[in-house]
Structure formats: structure tokens, C-alpha cells
Amino acid sequence: MNNYYKTLNIEGLGPKTKEDYICFNKYISSLNSKKTPKEKRCFVCNKKNIKYCNSHTIPQFILRNITQDGKLLNTQIFNSAKLLNKETGVNKTQVFHCICADCDNKIFKEYETKENYQVEPNQLMLKQIALKNHISRFCKHNEEKHTYSNILKEIKKGITYPITDINYRIKVTEHNYRYNNKRARLILKNLNNSTEFYKLCYYKKINYTVPYVLQANSILSLGFNNEKLANTFDFTSFDYADDIHFCIYPLEKESVIFTFCDKSLTIYDDFFETLKTKNEEEQLSILNFIAFAYFEDIFLNNKIDKSILENYFMKQIIQEQMITYADTSLIQNLKKEEREFYKWNALSNFSIDNNKKIPNLLSYEYRIV
Ligand SMILES: [Zn+2]
């Protein structure tokens, strides 16, 4: 998916009839319409006027392990009002356009090699994955900026748009765009030297193929007993990397799940140490919950049990966005401490205590092979 569809989330206000759907789809695509960039430059080699290639964030050899007929489901399948197509072809899954084919073929080889997943990923693989995640994120935030500017134009025309806090959202997007861009440049500069950027927080190999794939970065806000981890509501310095990279990779007859973050970051240490003391089923249930609550770029095998798609809490958590609570006019007049209390309390759906409310798709029960 190229846009952050949670941005456009208007659950309950979507179309009801076939005619509604036609209008609605036109409206959504008008919001998503982009400006064409003036000149195309490769992010890696900086050459001008090149042809961008289809850069895959998630290696294709991984996607193909859970693909039926070349298609995967995306999390739109859980939305009652579909904002985008619920199916994605493998060739278009998590693809971005800002690198030339030469660079794309050259600098990501290690993490795109099947044989390298027999053991824990090494530093170079982690750097390559992080680089892909950051580039993919800033490309998406760039498109999101266009969507917002189109929404602002609609608002100026007097059309009310059913989302609140638009200015705050624009601020968040701009921040995320710049952060991911800066991180990508830093990793690129140090990609092939011996500087260590990352530490593995968690690694597990399981002996069956799980039915979905995820590779992205985000922050985690709440740990065990709702302990605050990263601050969801602050615009931290661009030099402070508090995000964590999540990889859930279904392989041919097994799966690897690992997470990693900046080497000097300690805010997640206790959380992962505690997680590792739980039994395997519980660990997977918690990771599965984090995946669906915090990330929207999850791609699923399309033969997945249809009852899962009807799980109420699953639908709710997939569509919910943390920043909805961050700056709403409802709390503008409260005292600072009261505002903080309200904001963190409003995140209760993101509490990992809820992990058992959704089906654990990482468990053996839902395996493909
Ligand atoms: Zn290039």
C-alpha cells in the first residue's frame, strides 16, 4: 500500500450502496492523486533523470511462500469501507519508487538471500533491512503529504472531512518524513563499513510457515502492565532513534521472527527480556498483537479463515490510530497533567493485555505448511 490508509480512515461513515461506492472511490482516489516530481534522482547514487525501479521492501522469495495465484491480502480486508483494493499482487506488494535498478540490485543482496536465514541475521542484513524500511517510510510519508494537501484544498472549498486534528497530523507526517529520510541517509553512508548500528532484541525460528508477512519500523508505546516505552506524543530529536524494526518472515517450511533497534537504545530491553520468559505460545500471541496493533503493512495469505476477518477487536485495532488521541480539541482546555493522563489512558486498546482478544495467527493452528 502506498498510502497510510489509517489517515483516511472513516469507519462507519463509508458507502452503503453500489452508487455510494463509486462516488466514494472517486473521492478517495482524488485525495490520493499525486504531483509528478520535477526531476527523478536516485536516492542512493544521486544520478539524475533515471528510471525508478520497483523496489521491494520485503524480499520476493519471502512473499512467494504465502502467495496463492500471485495475490496477497492486505489489512484493508478488515475495513468495512474499503479505501483501497484489499488484494495486492506480489509484484506490487510494499513497493516504492526512488532508487535506480543498478543500486537496487547491488546494495541489498545479503538480506535478500534465502540461505542467509539459517542463522540469526548479521549486522549487514540488519542495516539493509533498516535502510529499506526507512526509504519505504519516507516515500509513503511523502505521498501522505500530498494526500493532506488535497484534503486541505477540499476543506477550503467548504467540504467537511470526517477526521479531526488535521494540522497535528500534518506535523506528524512532516516529522516522520524527515526522520526516516535522515536515518536512511545515515545508514547508507555507513552501510558497508564496520560501524554497528543495531542490536537484535528478539529472534525466534519456528518450524512451520505462518500465514502473513511483516517488515516495517514503528515505536512501541506500551509494555507489560502498561509500562510506557517510547513516548507516542513527543516529537523527539531526529538524532534519537527510538523506533524498532519488526520482521515476520514466512519461509518455505519454517518462519523467522526477529526485532531489532538502535544499539544504544535501552527502552525496550526489559520488555523483551520479560517476553522471553513467557512460553512460546504466549510470546507469539503478544508479537502477533503488536504486529496488528502497530503496523498496517501486513500481507496475508488469501486462503485465510474468513471468521478471522469478522473478529470485532481485530477490526478495531487495525483501524485505530494512536495520534487520534494526541491533540484533539476535546482536551485542549485541560491542564497539562490531565492531558497527559487522558492521552495515555486513551491508548488502552494498544495494551498488550489485549493480545488474547485477537486470533494468534502466528500459532501452529493457523500455519500454511
Ligand atoms: Zn542509483
PDB file of N, CA, C and O in Angstrom, residues 53-95:
ATOM      1  N   CYS A  53      13.135   1.891 -10.308  1.00  0.00           N
ATOM      2  CA  CYS A  53      12.684   0.508 -10.442  1.00  0.00           C
ATOM      3  C   CYS A  53      11.664   0.211  -9.345  1.00  0.00           C
ATOM      4  O   CYS A  53      11.456   1.019  -8.444  1.00  0.00           O
ATOM      5  N   ASN A  54      11.021  -0.936  -9.430  1.00  0.00           N
ATOM      6  CA  ASN A  54      10.107  -1.385  -8.379  1.00  0.00           C
ATOM      7  C   ASN A  54      10.942  -1.926  -7.238  1.00  0.00           C
ATOM      8  O   ASN A  54      11.400  -3.062  -7.298  1.00  0.00           O
ATOM      9  N   SER A  55      11.188  -1.124  -6.211  1.00  0.00           N
ATOM     10  CA  SER A  55      11.973  -1.645  -5.087  1.00  0.00           C
ATOM     11  C   SER A  55      11.042  -2.328  -4.100  1.00  0.00           C
ATOM     12  O   SER A  55      10.079  -1.728  -3.633  1.00  0.00           O
ATOM     13  N   HIS A  56      11.355  -3.580  -3.797  1.00  0.00           N
ATOM     14  CA  HIS A  56      10.537  -4.341  -2.839  1.00  0.00           C
ATOM     15  C   HIS A  56      11.109  -4.201  -1.437  1.00  0.00           C
ATOM     16  O   HIS A  56      12.293  -4.459  -1.232  1.00  0.00           O
ATOM     17  N   THR A  57      10.286  -3.791  -0.488  1.00  0.00           N
ATOM     18  CA  THR A  57      10.759  -3.736   0.892  1.00  0.00           C
ATOM     19  C   THR A  57      10.948  -5.164   1.402  1.00  0.00           C
ATOM     20  O   THR A  57      11.988  -5.505   1.940  1.00  0.00           O
ATOM     21  N   ILE A  58       9.943  -5.992   1.206  1.00  0.00           N
ATOM     22  CA  ILE A  58      10.017  -7.393   1.640  1.00  0.00           C
ATOM     23  C   ILE A  58      10.516  -8.233   0.457  1.00  0.00           C
ATOM     24  O   ILE A  58       9.938  -8.162  -0.629  1.00  0.00           O
ATOM     25  N   PRO A  59      11.585  -9.021   0.664  1.00  0.00           N
ATOM     26  CA  PRO A  59      12.103  -9.813  -0.463  1.00  0.00           C
ATOM     27  C   PRO A  59      11.020 -10.695  -1.092  1.00  0.00           C
ATOM     28  O   PRO A  59      10.205 -11.295  -0.380  1.00  0.00           O
ATOM     29  N   GLN A  60      11.054 -10.776  -2.411  1.00  0.00           N
ATOM     30  CA  GLN A  60      10.019 -11.546  -3.121  1.00  0.00           C
ATOM     31  C   GLN A  60      10.045 -13.029  -2.767  1.00  0.00           C
ATOM     32  O   GLN A  60       9.010 -13.678  -2.746  1.00  0.00           O
ATOM     33  N   PHE A  61      11.252 -13.566  -2.487  1.00  0.00           N
ATOM     34  CA  PHE A  61      11.299 -15.007  -2.175  1.00  0.00           C
ATOM     35  C   PHE A  61      10.504 -15.294  -0.897  1.00  0.00           C
ATOM     36  O   PHE A  61       9.987 -16.390  -0.708  1.00  0.00           O
ATOM     37  N   ILE A  62      10.359 -14.291  -0.025  1.00  0.00           N
ATOM     38  CA  ILE A  62       9.572 -14.473   1.203  1.00  0.00           C
ATOM     39  C   ILE A  62       8.081 -14.358   0.890  1.00  0.00           C
ATOM     40  O   ILE A  62       7.267 -15.194   1.300  1.00  0.00           O
ATOM     41  N   LEU A  63       7.710 -13.343   0.112  1.00  0.00           N
ATOM     42  CA  LEU A  63       6.296 -13.157  -0.248  1.00  0.00           C
ATOM     43  C   LEU A  63       5.731 -14.418  -0.919  1.00  0.00           C
ATOM     44  O   LEU A  63       4.606 -14.830  -0.655  1.00  0.00           O
ATOM     45  N   ARG A  64       6.544 -15.036  -1.774  1.00  0.00           N
ATOM     46  CA  ARG A  64       6.038 -16.175  -2.551  1.00  0.00           C
ATOM     47  C   ARG A  64       5.709 -17.390  -1.689  1.00  0.00           C
ATOM     48  O   ARG A  64       4.955 -18.265  -2.109  1.00  0.00           O
ATOM     49  N   ASN A  65       6.257 -17.439  -0.462  1.00  0.00           N
ATOM     50  CA  ASN A  65       5.947 -18.578   0.412  1.00  0.00           C
ATOM     51  C   ASN A  65       4.500 -18.583   0.893  1.00  0.00           C
ATOM     52  O   ASN A  65       3.999 -19.597   1.356  1.00  0.00           O
ATOM     53  N   ILE A  66       3.827 -17.436   0.816  1.00  0.00           N
ATOM     54  CA  ILE A  66       2.436 -17.409   1.310  1.00  0.00           C
ATOM     55  C   ILE A  66       1.469 -16.931   0.228  1.00  0.00           C
ATOM     56  O   ILE A  66       0.344 -16.543   0.511  1.00  0.00           O
ATOM     57  N   THR A  67       1.919 -16.943  -1.021  1.00  0.00           N
ATOM     58  CA  THR A  67       1.091 -16.407  -2.093  1.00  0.00           C
ATOM     59  C   THR A  67       0.288 -17.492  -2.784  1.00  0.00           C
ATOM     60  O   THR A  67       0.791 -18.576  -3.067  1.00  0.00           O
ATOM     61  N   GLN A  68      -0.966 -17.183  -3.025  1.00  0.00           N
ATOM     62  CA  GLN A  68      -1.811 -18.060  -3.844  1.00  0.00           C
ATOM     63  C   GLN A  68      -2.134 -17.255  -5.094  1.00  0.00           C
ATOM     64  O   GLN A  68      -2.563 -16.130  -4.990  1.00  0.00           O
ATOM     65  N   ASP A  69      -1.962 -17.801  -6.247  1.00  0.00           N
ATOM     66  CA  ASP A  69      -2.276 -17.152  -7.532  1.00  0.00           C
ATOM     67  C   ASP A  69      -1.648 -15.757  -7.639  1.00  0.00           C
ATOM     68  O   ASP A  69      -2.270 -14.838  -8.171  1.00  0.00           O
ATOM     69  N   GLY A  70      -0.472 -15.562  -7.093  1.00  0.00           N
ATOM     70  CA  GLY A  70       0.227 -14.284  -7.226  1.00  0.00           C
ATOM     71  C   GLY A  70      -0.368 -13.141  -6.429  1.00  0.00           C
ATOM     72  O   GLY A  70       0.025 -11.999  -6.586  1.00  0.00           O
ATOM     73  N   LYS A  71      -1.343 -13.421  -5.544  1.00  0.00           N
ATOM     74  CA  LYS A  71      -2.000 -12.338  -4.797  1.00  0.00           C
ATOM     75  C   LYS A  71      -1.885 -12.535  -3.285  1.00  0.00           C
ATOM     76  O   LYS A  71      -1.892 -13.663  -2.798  1.00  0.00           O
ATOM     77  N   LEU A  72      -1.851 -11.402  -2.596  1.00  0.00           N
ATOM     78  CA  LEU A  72      -1.871 -11.430  -1.129  1.00  0.00           C
ATOM     79  C   LEU A  72      -2.969 -10.488  -0.643  1.00  0.00           C
ATOM     80  O   LEU A  72      -3.284  -9.497  -1.309  1.00  0.00           O
ATOM     81  N   LEU A  73      -3.525 -10.803   0.511  1.00  0.00           N
ATOM     82  CA  LEU A  73      -4.499  -9.870   1.091  1.00  0.00           C
ATOM     83  C   LEU A  73      -3.741  -8.822   1.886  1.00  0.00           C
ATOM     84  O   LEU A  73      -2.712  -9.112   2.484  1.00  0.00           O
ATOM     85  N   ASN A  74      -4.241  -7.585   1.892  1.00  0.00           N
ATOM     86  CA  ASN A  74      -3.669  -6.600   2.810  1.00  0.00           C
ATOM     87  C   ASN A  74      -4.707  -6.301   3.892  1.00  0.00           C
ATOM     88  O   ASN A  74      -5.826  -6.828   3.848  1.00  0.00           O
ATOM     89  N   THR A  75      -4.370  -5.469   4.864  1.00  0.00           N
ATOM     90  CA  THR A  75      -5.260  -5.301   6.015  1.00  0.00           C
ATOM     91  C   THR A  75      -6.525  -4.489   5.693  1.00  0.00           C
ATOM     92  O   THR A  75      -7.380  -4.335   6.556  1.00  0.00           O
ATOM     93  N   GLN A  76      -6.659  -4.020   4.457  1.00  0.00           N
ATOM     94  CA  GLN A  76      -7.924  -3.409   4.033  1.00  0.00           C
ATOM     95  C   GLN A  76      -9.090  -4.391   4.167  1.00  0.00           C
ATOM     96  O   GLN A  76     -10.229  -3.991   4.306  1.00  0.00           O
ATOM     97  N   ILE A  77      -8.759  -5.675   4.119  1.00  0.00           N
ATOM     98  CA  ILE A  77      -9.788  -6.706   4.210  1.00  0.00           C
ATOM     99  C   ILE A  77     -10.580  -6.581   5.519  1.00  0.00           C
ATOM    100  O   ILE A  77     -11.723  -7.005   5.610  1.00  0.00           O
ATOM    101  N   PHE A  78      -9.972  -5.949   6.534  1.00  0.00           N
ATOM    102  CA  PHE A  78     -10.658  -5.793   7.824  1.00  0.00           C
ATOM    103  C   PHE A  78     -11.503  -4.523   7.895  1.00  0.00           C
ATOM    104  O   PHE A  78     -12.217  -4.306   8.851  1.00  0.00           O
ATOM    105  N   ASN A  79     -11.379  -3.650   6.913  1.00  0.00           N
ATOM    106  CA  ASN A  79     -12.146  -2.398   6.912  1.00  0.00           C
ATOM    107  C   ASN A  79     -13.523  -2.611   6.286  1.00  0.00           C
ATOM    108  O   ASN A  79     -13.606  -3.179   5.195  1.00  0.00           O
ATOM    109  N   SER A  80     -14.564  -2.123   6.925  1.00  0.00           N
ATOM    110  CA  SER A  80     -15.902  -2.291   6.320  1.00  0.00           C
ATOM    111  C   SER A  80     -16.015  -1.412   5.079  1.00  0.00           C
ATOM    112  O   SER A  80     -16.595  -1.798   4.080  1.00  0.00           O
ATOM    113  N   ALA A  81     -15.486  -0.184   5.156  1.00  0.00           N
ATOM    114  CA  ALA A  81     -15.466   0.684   3.972  1.00  0.00           C
ATOM    115  C   ALA A  81     -14.074   0.568   3.374  1.00  0.00           C
ATOM    116  O   ALA A  81     -13.118   1.081   3.918  1.00  0.00           O
ATOM    117  N   LYS A  82     -13.968  -0.158   2.278  1.00  0.00           N
ATOM    118  CA  LYS A  82     -12.644  -0.398   1.697  1.00  0.00           C
ATOM    119  C   LYS A  82     -12.112   0.880   1.054  1.00  0.00           C
ATOM    120  O   LYS A  82     -12.727   1.428   0.150  1.00  0.00           O
ATOM    121  N   LEU A  83     -10.962   1.355   1.537  1.00  0.00           N
ATOM    122  CA  LEU A  83     -10.383   2.581   0.987  1.00  0.00           C
ATOM    123  C   LEU A  83      -9.449   2.268  -0.166  1.00  0.00           C
ATOM    124  O   LEU A  83      -9.165   3.106  -0.992  1.00  0.00           O
ATOM    125  N   LEU A  84      -8.963   1.067  -0.180  1.00  0.00           N
ATOM    126  CA  LEU A  84      -8.057   0.648  -1.249  1.00  0.00           C
ATOM    127  C   LEU A  84      -8.432  -0.785  -1.577  1.00  0.00           C
ATOM    128  O   LEU A  84      -9.189  -1.421  -0.855  1.00  0.00           O
ATOM    129  N   ASN A  85      -7.854  -1.292  -2.669  1.00  0.00           N
ATOM    130  CA  ASN A  85      -8.110  -2.680  -3.020  1.00  0.00           C
ATOM    131  C   ASN A  85      -7.590  -3.606  -1.915  1.00  0.00           C
ATOM    132  O   ASN A  85      -6.505  -3.403  -1.393  1.00  0.00           O
ATOM    133  N   LYS A  86      -8.375  -4.615  -1.571  1.00  0.00           N
ATOM    134  CA  LYS A  86      -7.981  -5.488  -0.459  1.00  0.00           C
ATOM    135  C   LYS A  86      -6.954  -6.556  -0.866  1.00  0.00           C
ATOM    136  O   LYS A  86      -6.424  -7.268  -0.034  1.00  0.00           O
ATOM    137  N   GLU A  87      -6.695  -6.664  -2.174  1.00  0.00           N
ATOM    138  CA  GLU A  87      -5.704  -7.629  -2.636  1.00  0.00           C
ATOM    139  C   GLU A  87      -4.541  -6.913  -3.308  1.00  0.00           C
ATOM    140  O   GLU A  87      -4.726  -5.892  -3.954  1.00  0.00           O
ATOM    141  N   THR A  88      -3.342  -7.455  -3.122  1.00  0.00           N
ATOM    142  CA  THR A  88      -2.172  -6.861  -3.773  1.00  0.00           C
ATOM    143  C   THR A  88      -1.435  -7.957  -4.512  1.00  0.00           C
ATOM    144  O   THR A  88      -1.233  -9.044  -3.958  1.00  0.00           O
ATOM    145  N   GLY A  89      -1.018  -7.690  -5.742  1.00  0.00           N
ATOM    146  CA  GLY A  89      -0.198  -8.645  -6.478  1.00  0.00           C
ATOM    147  C   GLY A  89       1.201  -8.656  -5.873  1.00  0.00           C
ATOM    148  O   GLY A  89       1.661  -7.631  -5.365  1.00  0.00           O
ATOM    149  N   VAL A  90       1.858  -9.805  -5.928  1.00  0.00           N
ATOM    150  CA  VAL A  90       3.201  -9.912  -5.341  1.00  0.00           C
ATOM    151  C   VAL A  90       4.136  -8.831  -5.888  1.00  0.00           C
ATOM    152  O   VAL A  90       4.921  -8.239  -5.155  1.00  0.00           O
ATOM    153  N   ASN A  91       4.020  -8.550  -7.181  1.00  0.00           N
ATOM    154  CA  ASN A  91       4.929  -7.566  -7.783  1.00  0.00           C
ATOM    155  C   ASN A  91       4.705  -6.147  -7.280  1.00  0.00           C
ATOM    156  O   ASN A  91       5.538  -5.280  -7.478  1.00  0.00           O
ATOM    157  N   LYS A  92       3.551  -5.914  -6.650  1.00  0.00           N
ATOM    158  CA  LYS A  92       3.269  -4.559  -6.172  1.00  0.00           C
ATOM    159  C   LYS A  92       3.235  -4.463  -4.648  1.00  0.00           C
ATOM    160  O   LYS A  92       2.880  -3.431  -4.091  1.00  0.00           O
ATOM    161  N   THR A  93       3.563  -5.556  -3.975  1.00  0.00           N
ATOM    162  CA  THR A  93       3.458  -5.568  -2.523  1.00  0.00           C
ATOM    163  C   THR A  93       4.618  -4.805  -1.875  1.00  0.00           C
ATOM    164  O   THR A  93       5.772  -5.167  -2.070  1.00  0.00           O
ATOM    165  N   GLN A  94       4.255  -3.755  -1.143  1.00  0.00           N
ATOM    166  CA  GLN A  94       5.239  -2.960  -0.392  1.00  0.00           C
ATOM    167  C   GLN A  94       6.385  -2.502  -1.315  1.00  0.00           C
ATOM    168  O   GLN A  94       7.553  -2.714  -1.038  1.00  0.00           O
ATOM    169  N   VAL A  95       5.978  -1.863  -2.395  1.00  0.00           N
ATOM    170  CA  VAL A  95       6.949  -1.413  -3.394  1.00  0.00           C
ATOM    171  C   VAL A  95       7.092   0.104  -3.295  1.00  0.00           C
ATOM    172  O   VAL A  95       6.133   0.806  -3.008  1.00  0.00           O
TER     173      VAL A  95
END
